[in-house]
XYZ file of N, CA and C in Angstrom:
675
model
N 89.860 81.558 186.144
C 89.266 80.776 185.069
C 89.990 81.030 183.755
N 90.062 80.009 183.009
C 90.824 80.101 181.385
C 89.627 79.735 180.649
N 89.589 81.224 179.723
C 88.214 81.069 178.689
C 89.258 80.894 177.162
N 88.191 80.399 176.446
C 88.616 80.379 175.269
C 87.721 81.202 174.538
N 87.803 82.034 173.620
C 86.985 83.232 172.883
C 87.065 82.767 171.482
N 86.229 82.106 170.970
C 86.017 82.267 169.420
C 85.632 82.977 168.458
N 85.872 84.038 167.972
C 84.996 85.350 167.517
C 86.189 85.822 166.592
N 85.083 85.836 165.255
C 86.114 86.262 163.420
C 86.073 87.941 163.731
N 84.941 88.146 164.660
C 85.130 90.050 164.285
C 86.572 90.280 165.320
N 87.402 90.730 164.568
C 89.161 91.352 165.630
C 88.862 92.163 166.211
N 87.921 92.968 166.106
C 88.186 94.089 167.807
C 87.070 93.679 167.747
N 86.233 92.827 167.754
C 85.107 92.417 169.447
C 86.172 91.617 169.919
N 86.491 90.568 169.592
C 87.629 89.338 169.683
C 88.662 90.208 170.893
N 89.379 91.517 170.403
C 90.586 91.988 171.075
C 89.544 92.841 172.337
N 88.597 93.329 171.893
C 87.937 94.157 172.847
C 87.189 92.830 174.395
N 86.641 91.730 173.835
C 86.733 90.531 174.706
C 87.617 90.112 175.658
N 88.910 90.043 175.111
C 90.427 89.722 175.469
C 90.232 90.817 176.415
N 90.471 92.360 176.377
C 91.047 92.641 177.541
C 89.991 92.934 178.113
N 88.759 93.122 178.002
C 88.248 93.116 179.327
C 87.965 91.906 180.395
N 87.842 90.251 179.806
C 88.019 89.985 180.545
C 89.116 89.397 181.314
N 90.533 89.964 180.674
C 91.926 89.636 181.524
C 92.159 90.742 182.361
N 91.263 92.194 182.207
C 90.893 92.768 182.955
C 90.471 92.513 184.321
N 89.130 91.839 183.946
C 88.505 90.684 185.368
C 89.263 89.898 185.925
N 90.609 89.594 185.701
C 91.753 88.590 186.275
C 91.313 87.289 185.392
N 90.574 86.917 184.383
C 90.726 85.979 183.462
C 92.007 85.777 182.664
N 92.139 84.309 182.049
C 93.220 84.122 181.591
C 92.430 83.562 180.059
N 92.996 84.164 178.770
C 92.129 84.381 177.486
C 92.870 83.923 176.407
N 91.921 82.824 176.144
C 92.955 82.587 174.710
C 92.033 82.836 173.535
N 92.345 83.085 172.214
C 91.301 83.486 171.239
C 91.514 83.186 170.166
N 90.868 82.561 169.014
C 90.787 82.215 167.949
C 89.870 82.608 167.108
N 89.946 83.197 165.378
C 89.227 84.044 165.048
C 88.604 82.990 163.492
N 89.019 81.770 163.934
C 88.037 80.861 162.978
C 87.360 79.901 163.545
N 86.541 78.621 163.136
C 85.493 77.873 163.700
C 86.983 76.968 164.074
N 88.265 76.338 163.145
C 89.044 74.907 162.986
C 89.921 75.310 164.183
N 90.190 76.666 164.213
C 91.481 76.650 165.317
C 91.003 76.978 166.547
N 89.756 77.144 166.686
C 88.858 77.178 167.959
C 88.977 75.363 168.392
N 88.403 74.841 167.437
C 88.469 73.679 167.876
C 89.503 72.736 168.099
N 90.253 73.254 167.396
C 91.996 72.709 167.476
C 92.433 72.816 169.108
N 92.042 74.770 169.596
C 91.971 74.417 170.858
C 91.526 74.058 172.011
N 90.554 73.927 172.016
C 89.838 73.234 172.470
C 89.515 71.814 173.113
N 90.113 71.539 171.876
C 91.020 69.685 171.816
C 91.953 69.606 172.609
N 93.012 70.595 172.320
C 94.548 70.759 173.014
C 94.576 70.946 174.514
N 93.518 71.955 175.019
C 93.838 72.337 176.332
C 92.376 72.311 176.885
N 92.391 72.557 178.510
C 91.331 71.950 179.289
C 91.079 74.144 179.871
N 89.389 74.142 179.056
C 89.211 75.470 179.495
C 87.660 74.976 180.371
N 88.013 76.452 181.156
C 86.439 76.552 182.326
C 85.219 77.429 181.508
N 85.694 77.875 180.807
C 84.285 78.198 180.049
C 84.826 78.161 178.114
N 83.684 78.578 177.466
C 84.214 78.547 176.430
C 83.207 79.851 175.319
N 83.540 80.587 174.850
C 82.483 81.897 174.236
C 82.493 81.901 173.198
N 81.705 81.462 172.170
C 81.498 81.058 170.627
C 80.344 81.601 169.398
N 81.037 82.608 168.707
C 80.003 83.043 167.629
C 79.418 81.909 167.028
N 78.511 82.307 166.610
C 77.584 81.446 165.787
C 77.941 80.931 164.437
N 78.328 82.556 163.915
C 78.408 82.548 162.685
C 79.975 82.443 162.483
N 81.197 81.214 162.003
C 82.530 81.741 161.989
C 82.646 80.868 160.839
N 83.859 81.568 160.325
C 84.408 80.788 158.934
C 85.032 78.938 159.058
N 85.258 78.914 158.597
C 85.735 77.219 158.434
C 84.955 75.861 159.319
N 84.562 76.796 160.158
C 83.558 75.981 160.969
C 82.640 76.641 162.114
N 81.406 76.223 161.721
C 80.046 77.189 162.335
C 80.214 76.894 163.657
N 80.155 77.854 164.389
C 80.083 77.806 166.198
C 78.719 77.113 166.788
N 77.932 76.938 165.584
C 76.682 75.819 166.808
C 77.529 74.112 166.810
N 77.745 74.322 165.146
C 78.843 72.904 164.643
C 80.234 72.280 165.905
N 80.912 73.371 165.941
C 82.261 73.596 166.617
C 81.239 72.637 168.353
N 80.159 73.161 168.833
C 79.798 73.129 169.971
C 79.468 71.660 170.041
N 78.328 71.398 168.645
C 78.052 69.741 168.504
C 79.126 68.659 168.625
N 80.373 68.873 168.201
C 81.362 68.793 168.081
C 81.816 68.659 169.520
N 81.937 69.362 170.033
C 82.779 69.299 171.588
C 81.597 68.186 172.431
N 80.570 68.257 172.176
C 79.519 67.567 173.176
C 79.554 65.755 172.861
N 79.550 65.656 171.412
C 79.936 64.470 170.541
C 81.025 63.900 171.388
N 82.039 64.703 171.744
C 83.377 64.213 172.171
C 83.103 63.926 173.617
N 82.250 64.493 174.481
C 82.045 64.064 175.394
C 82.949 65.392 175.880
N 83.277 66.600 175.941
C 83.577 67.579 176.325
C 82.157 68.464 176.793
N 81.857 68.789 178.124
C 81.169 69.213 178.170
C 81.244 70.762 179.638
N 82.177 71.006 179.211
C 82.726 72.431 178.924
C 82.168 73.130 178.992
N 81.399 74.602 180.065
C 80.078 75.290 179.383
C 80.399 76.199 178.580
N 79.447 76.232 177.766
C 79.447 77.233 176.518
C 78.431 78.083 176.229
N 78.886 79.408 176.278
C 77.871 80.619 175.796
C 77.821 80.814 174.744
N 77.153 80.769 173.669
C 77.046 81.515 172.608
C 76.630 82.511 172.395
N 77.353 83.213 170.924
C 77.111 84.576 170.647
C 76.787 84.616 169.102
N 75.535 85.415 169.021
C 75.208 85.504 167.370
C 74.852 87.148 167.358
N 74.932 87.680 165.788
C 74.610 88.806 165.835
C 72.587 88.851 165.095
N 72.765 87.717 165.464
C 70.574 88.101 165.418
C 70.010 87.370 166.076
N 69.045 88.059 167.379
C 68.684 87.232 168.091
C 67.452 86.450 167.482
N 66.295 86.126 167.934
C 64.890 85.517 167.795
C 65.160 83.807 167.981
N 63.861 83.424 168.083
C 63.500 82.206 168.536
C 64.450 80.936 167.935
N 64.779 80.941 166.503
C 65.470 79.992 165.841
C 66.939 80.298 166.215
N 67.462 81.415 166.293
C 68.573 81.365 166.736
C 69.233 80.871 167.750
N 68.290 80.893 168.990
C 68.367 80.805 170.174
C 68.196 78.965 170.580
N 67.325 78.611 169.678
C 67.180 77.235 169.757
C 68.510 76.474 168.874
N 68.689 76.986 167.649
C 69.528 76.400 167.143
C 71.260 76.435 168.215
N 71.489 77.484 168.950
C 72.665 77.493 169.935
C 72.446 76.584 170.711
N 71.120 76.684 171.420
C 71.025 75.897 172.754
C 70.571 74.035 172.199
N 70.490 73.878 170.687
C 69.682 72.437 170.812
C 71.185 72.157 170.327
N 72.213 72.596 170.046
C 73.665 71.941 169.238
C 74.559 71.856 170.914
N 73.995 72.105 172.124
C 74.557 71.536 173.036
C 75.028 73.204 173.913
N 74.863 74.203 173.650
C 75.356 75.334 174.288
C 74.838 75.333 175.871
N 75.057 76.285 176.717
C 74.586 76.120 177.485
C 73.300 77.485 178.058
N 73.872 78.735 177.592
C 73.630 79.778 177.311
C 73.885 80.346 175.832
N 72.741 81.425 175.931
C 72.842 82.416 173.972
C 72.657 83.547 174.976
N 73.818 84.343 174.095
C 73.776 85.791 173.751
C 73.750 86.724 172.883
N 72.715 87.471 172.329
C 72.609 88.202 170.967
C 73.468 89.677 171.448
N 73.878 89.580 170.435
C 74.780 90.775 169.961
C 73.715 92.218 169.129
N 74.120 93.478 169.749
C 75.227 93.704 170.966
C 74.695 93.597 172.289
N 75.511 93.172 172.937
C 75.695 92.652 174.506
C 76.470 93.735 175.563
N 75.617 93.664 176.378
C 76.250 94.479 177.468
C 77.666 93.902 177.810
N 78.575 93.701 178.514
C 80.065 93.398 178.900
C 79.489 92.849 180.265
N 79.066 93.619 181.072
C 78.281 93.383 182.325
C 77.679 91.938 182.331
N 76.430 91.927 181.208
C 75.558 90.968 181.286
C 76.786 89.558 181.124
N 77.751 89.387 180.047
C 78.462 88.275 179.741
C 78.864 87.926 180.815
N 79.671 89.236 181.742
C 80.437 88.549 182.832
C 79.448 87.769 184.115
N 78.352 88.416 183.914
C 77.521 87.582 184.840
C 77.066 86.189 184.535
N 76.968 85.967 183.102
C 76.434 84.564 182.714
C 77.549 84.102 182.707
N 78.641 84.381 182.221
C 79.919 83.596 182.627
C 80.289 83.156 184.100
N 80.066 83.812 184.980
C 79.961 83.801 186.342
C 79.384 82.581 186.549
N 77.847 82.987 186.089
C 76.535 81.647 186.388
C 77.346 80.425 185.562
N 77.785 79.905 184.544
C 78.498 79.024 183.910
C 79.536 78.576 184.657
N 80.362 79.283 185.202
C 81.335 78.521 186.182
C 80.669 77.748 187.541
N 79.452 78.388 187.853
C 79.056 78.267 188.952
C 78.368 76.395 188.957
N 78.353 76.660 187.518
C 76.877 75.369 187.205
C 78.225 74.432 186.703
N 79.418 75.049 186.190
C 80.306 74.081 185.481
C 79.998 72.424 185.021
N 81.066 71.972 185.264
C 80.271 70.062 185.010
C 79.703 69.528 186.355
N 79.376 70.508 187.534
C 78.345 69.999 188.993
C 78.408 71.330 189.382
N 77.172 71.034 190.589
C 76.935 72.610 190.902
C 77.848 73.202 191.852
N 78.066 74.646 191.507
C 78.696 75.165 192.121
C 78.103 76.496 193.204
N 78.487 76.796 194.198
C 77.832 77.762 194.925
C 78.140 79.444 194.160
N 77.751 80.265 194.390
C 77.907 81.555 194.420
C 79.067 82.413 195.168
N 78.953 82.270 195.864
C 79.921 82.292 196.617
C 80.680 81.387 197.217
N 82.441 81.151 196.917
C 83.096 80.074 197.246
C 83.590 80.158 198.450
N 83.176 79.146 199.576
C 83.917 78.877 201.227
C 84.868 78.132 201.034
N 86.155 78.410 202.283
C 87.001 77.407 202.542
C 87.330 77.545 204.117
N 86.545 76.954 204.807
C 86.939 77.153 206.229
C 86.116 78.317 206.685
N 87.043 79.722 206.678
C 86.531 80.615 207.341
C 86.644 81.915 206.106
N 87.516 81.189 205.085
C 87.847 81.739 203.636
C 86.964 82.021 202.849
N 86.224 83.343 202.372
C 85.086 83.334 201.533
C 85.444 84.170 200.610
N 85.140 83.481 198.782
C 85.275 84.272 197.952
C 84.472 84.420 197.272
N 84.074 86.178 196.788
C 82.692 86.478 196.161
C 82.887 86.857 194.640
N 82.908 86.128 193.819
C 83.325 86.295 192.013
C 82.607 87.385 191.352
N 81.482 87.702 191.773
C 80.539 88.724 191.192
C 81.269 89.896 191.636
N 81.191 90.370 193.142
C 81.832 91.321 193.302
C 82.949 91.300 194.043
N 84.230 90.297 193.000
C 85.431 90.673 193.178
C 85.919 90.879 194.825
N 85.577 90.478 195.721
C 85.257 90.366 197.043
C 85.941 89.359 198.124
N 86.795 89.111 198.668
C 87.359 88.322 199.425
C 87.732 88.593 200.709
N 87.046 87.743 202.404
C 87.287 87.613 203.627
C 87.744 86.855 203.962
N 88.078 86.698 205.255
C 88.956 86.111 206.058
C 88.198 86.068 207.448
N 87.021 85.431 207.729
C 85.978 85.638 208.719
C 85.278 86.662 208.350
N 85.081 87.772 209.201
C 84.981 88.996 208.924
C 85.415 90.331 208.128
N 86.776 89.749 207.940
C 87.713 90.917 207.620
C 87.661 90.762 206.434
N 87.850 91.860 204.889
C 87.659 91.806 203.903
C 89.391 91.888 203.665
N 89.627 90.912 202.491
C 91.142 90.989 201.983
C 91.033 91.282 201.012
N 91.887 92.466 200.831
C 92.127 93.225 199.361
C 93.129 92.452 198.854
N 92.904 92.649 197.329
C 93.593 91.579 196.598
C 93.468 92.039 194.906
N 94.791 92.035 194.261
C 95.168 92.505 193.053
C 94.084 91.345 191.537
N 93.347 91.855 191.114
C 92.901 91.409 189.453
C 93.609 89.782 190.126
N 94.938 89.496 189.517
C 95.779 88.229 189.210
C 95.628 87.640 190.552
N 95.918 88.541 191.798
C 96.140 87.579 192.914
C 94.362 86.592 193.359
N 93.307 87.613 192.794
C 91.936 86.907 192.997
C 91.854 85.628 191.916
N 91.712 86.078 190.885
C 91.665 84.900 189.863
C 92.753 83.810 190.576
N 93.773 83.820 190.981
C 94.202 82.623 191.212
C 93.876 81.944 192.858
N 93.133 82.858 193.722
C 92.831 82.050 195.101
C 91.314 81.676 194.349
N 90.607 82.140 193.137
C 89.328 81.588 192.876
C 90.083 80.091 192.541
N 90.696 79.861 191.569
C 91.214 78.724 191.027
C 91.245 77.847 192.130
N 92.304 78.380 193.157
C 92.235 77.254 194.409
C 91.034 77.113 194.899
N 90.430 78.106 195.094
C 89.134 77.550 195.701
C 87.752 76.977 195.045
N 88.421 76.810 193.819
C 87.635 75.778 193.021
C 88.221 74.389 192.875
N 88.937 74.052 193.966
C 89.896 73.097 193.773
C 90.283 72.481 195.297
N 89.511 73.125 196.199
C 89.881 72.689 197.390
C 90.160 71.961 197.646
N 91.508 71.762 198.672
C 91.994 70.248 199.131
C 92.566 69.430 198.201
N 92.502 69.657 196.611
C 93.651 69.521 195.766
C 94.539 69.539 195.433
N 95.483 68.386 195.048
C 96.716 69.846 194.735
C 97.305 69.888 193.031
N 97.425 71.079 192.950
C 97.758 71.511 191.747
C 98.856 72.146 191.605
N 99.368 71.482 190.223
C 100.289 72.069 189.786
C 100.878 73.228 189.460
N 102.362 73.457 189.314
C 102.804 74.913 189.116
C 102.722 75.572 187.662
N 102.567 74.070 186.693
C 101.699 74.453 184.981
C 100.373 74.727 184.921
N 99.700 73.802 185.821
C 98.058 73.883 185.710
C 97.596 75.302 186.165
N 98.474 75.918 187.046
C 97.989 77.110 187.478
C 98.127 77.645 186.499
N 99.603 78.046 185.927
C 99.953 79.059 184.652
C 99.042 78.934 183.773
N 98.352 77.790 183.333
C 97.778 77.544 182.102
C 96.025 78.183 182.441
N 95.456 78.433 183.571
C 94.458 78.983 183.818
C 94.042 79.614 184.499
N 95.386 80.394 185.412
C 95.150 81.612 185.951
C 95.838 82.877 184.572
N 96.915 82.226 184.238
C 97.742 83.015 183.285
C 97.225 82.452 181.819
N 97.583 82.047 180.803
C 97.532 81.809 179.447
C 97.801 81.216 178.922
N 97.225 80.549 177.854
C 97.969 79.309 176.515
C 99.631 80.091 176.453
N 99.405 81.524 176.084
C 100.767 81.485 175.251
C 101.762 82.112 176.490
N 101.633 82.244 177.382
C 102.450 82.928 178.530
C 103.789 81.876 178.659
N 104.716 83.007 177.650
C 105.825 82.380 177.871
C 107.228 82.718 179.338
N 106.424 83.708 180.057
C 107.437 84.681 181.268
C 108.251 83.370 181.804
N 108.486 83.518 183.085
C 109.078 82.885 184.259
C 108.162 81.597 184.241
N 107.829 80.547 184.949
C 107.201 80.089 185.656
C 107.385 80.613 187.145
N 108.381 80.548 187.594
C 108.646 81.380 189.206
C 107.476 81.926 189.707
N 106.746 83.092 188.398
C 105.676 84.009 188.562
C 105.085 83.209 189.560
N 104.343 82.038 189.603
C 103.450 81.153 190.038
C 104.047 81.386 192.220
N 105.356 81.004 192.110
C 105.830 81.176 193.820
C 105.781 82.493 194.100
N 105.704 83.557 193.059
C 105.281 84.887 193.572
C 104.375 85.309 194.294
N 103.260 84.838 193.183
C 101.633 84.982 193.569
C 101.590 83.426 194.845
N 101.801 83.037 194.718
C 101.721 82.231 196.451
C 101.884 82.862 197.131
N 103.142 83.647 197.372
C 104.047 84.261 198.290
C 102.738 85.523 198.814
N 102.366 86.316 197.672
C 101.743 86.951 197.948
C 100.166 86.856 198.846
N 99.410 85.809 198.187
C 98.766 85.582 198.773
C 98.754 84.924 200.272
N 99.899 84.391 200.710
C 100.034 83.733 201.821
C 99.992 85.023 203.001
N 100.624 86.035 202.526
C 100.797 87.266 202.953
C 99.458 88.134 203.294
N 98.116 87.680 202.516
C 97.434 88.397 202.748
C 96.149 87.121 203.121
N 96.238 86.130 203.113
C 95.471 85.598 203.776
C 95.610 84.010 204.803
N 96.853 84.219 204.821
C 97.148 83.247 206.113
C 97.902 84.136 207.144
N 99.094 84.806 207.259
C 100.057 85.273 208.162
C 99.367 86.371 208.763
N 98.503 87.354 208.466
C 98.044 88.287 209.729
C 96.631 87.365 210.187
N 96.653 86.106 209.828
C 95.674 85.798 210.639
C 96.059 84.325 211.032
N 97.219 84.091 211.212
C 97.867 82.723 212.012
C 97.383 81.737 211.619
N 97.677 81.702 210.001
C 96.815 80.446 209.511
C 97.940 79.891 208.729
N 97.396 78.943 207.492
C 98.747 78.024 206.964
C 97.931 77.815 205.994
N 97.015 77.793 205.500
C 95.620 76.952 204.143
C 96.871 77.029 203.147
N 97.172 77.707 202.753
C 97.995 77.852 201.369
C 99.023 76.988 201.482
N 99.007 76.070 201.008
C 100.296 74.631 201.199
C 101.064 74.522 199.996
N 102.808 74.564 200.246
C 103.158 73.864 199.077
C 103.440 72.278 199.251
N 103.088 71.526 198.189
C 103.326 69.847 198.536
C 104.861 69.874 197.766
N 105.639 69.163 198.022
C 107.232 69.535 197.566
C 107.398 68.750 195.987
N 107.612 69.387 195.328
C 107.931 68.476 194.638
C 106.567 68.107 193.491
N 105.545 68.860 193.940
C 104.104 68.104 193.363
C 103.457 69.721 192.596
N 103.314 70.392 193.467
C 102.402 71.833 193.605
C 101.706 72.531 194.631
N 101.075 73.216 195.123
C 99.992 73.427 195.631
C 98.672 73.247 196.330
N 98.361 73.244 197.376
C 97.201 72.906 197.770
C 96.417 74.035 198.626
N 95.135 74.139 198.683
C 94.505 75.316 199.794
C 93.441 73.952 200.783
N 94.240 74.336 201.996
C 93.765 73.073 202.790
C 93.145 74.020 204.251
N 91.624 73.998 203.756
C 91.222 75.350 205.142
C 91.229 74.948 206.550
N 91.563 73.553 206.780
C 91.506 73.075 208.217
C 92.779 73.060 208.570
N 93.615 73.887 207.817
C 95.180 74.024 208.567
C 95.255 75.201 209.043
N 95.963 75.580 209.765
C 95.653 76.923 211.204
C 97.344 76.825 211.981
């Protein structure tokens, strides 16, 4: 998933950033209300995490704003005082979730979790593909029975596919939301992490799901064997 983090305080903002690129998230962050929304505009994110209170433009505003546009993106908000008006004023400007500050790390990643899950249609809890099951809460991935271990980066990007099943996606679209707005490395990276994953969840089990289309990108197609 590619979050976007809006938050003026710099180390909640940097302390945000790595824990959840920690989680294998891909994080972009802006520390005013205009360049939140600037990106926002620019690029296509799976969740979106927004103070309340930010300079140049207020994060319930920034949210009215995205919903106006017909962006409907889920969005958590974050204020540093909770009670009843706060909570209404996040959730009636279009949010989807409020979180008062301070916040557990735990609790976010779980409502972020629930937010991907509900995204723009519902989503399950746990993602199937065939015989392919991936568990986002606890970082968790099988192969029937068998549990496949799998690196931070290499999970975040079989979640991506498997939020995408039978799609196929590109070798930018991946970079841009398994990896980052500003990730300037290789692109290659992208046939790495294929490579890798093909390795750990098609070839010791005589399968093929992980497809490249030539010329196009990517696809995870679970009825191939």
């Amino acid at each position: 998933m590619r979050i976007l983090v809006v938050e003026d305080d710099k180390q909640l903002a940097a302390a945000l950033r790595r824990g959840l690129e920690g989680e294998g998230y891909a994080v972009d962050v802006a520390l005013d209300g205009s360049e939140g929304e600037w990106l926002a505009q620019e690029n296509d994110y799976d969740a979106l995490v927004l103070d309340v209170m930010l300079p140049g433009l207020a994060g319930d505003e920034l949210c009215s704003r995205r919903r106006e546009a017909g962006d409907w993106t889920p969005i958590l908000m974050l204020t540093a005082r909770s009670g009843p008006e706060q909570e209404a004023r996040a959730l009636d400007s279009g949010a989807d979730d409020f979180l008062a500050k301070p916040f557990s790390f735990m609790v976010l990643l779980a409502r972020l979790r629930a937010l991907a899950r509900r995204g723009r249609h519902e989503r399950p809890t746990v993602l199937e593909a065939g015989d392919l099951r991936l568990d986002p809460a606890t970082h968790q991935a099988w192969r029937g029975e068998t549990r496949v271990d799998l690196t931070p980066r290499q999970f975040s990007m079989l979640e991506f596919l498997m939020r995408r099943v039978g799609d196929v996606v590109s070798k930018q679209v991946i970079l841009e939301h398994v990896w980052d707005f500003s990730f300037d490395g290789d692109p290659n990276i992208v046939e790495v992490y294929v490579r890798q994953l093909r390795q750990r969840i098609d070839e010791p089990f005589g399968r093929a799901s992980l497809q490249t289309v030539r010329l196009v990108g990517y696809r995870l197609d679970p009825e191939s064997g």
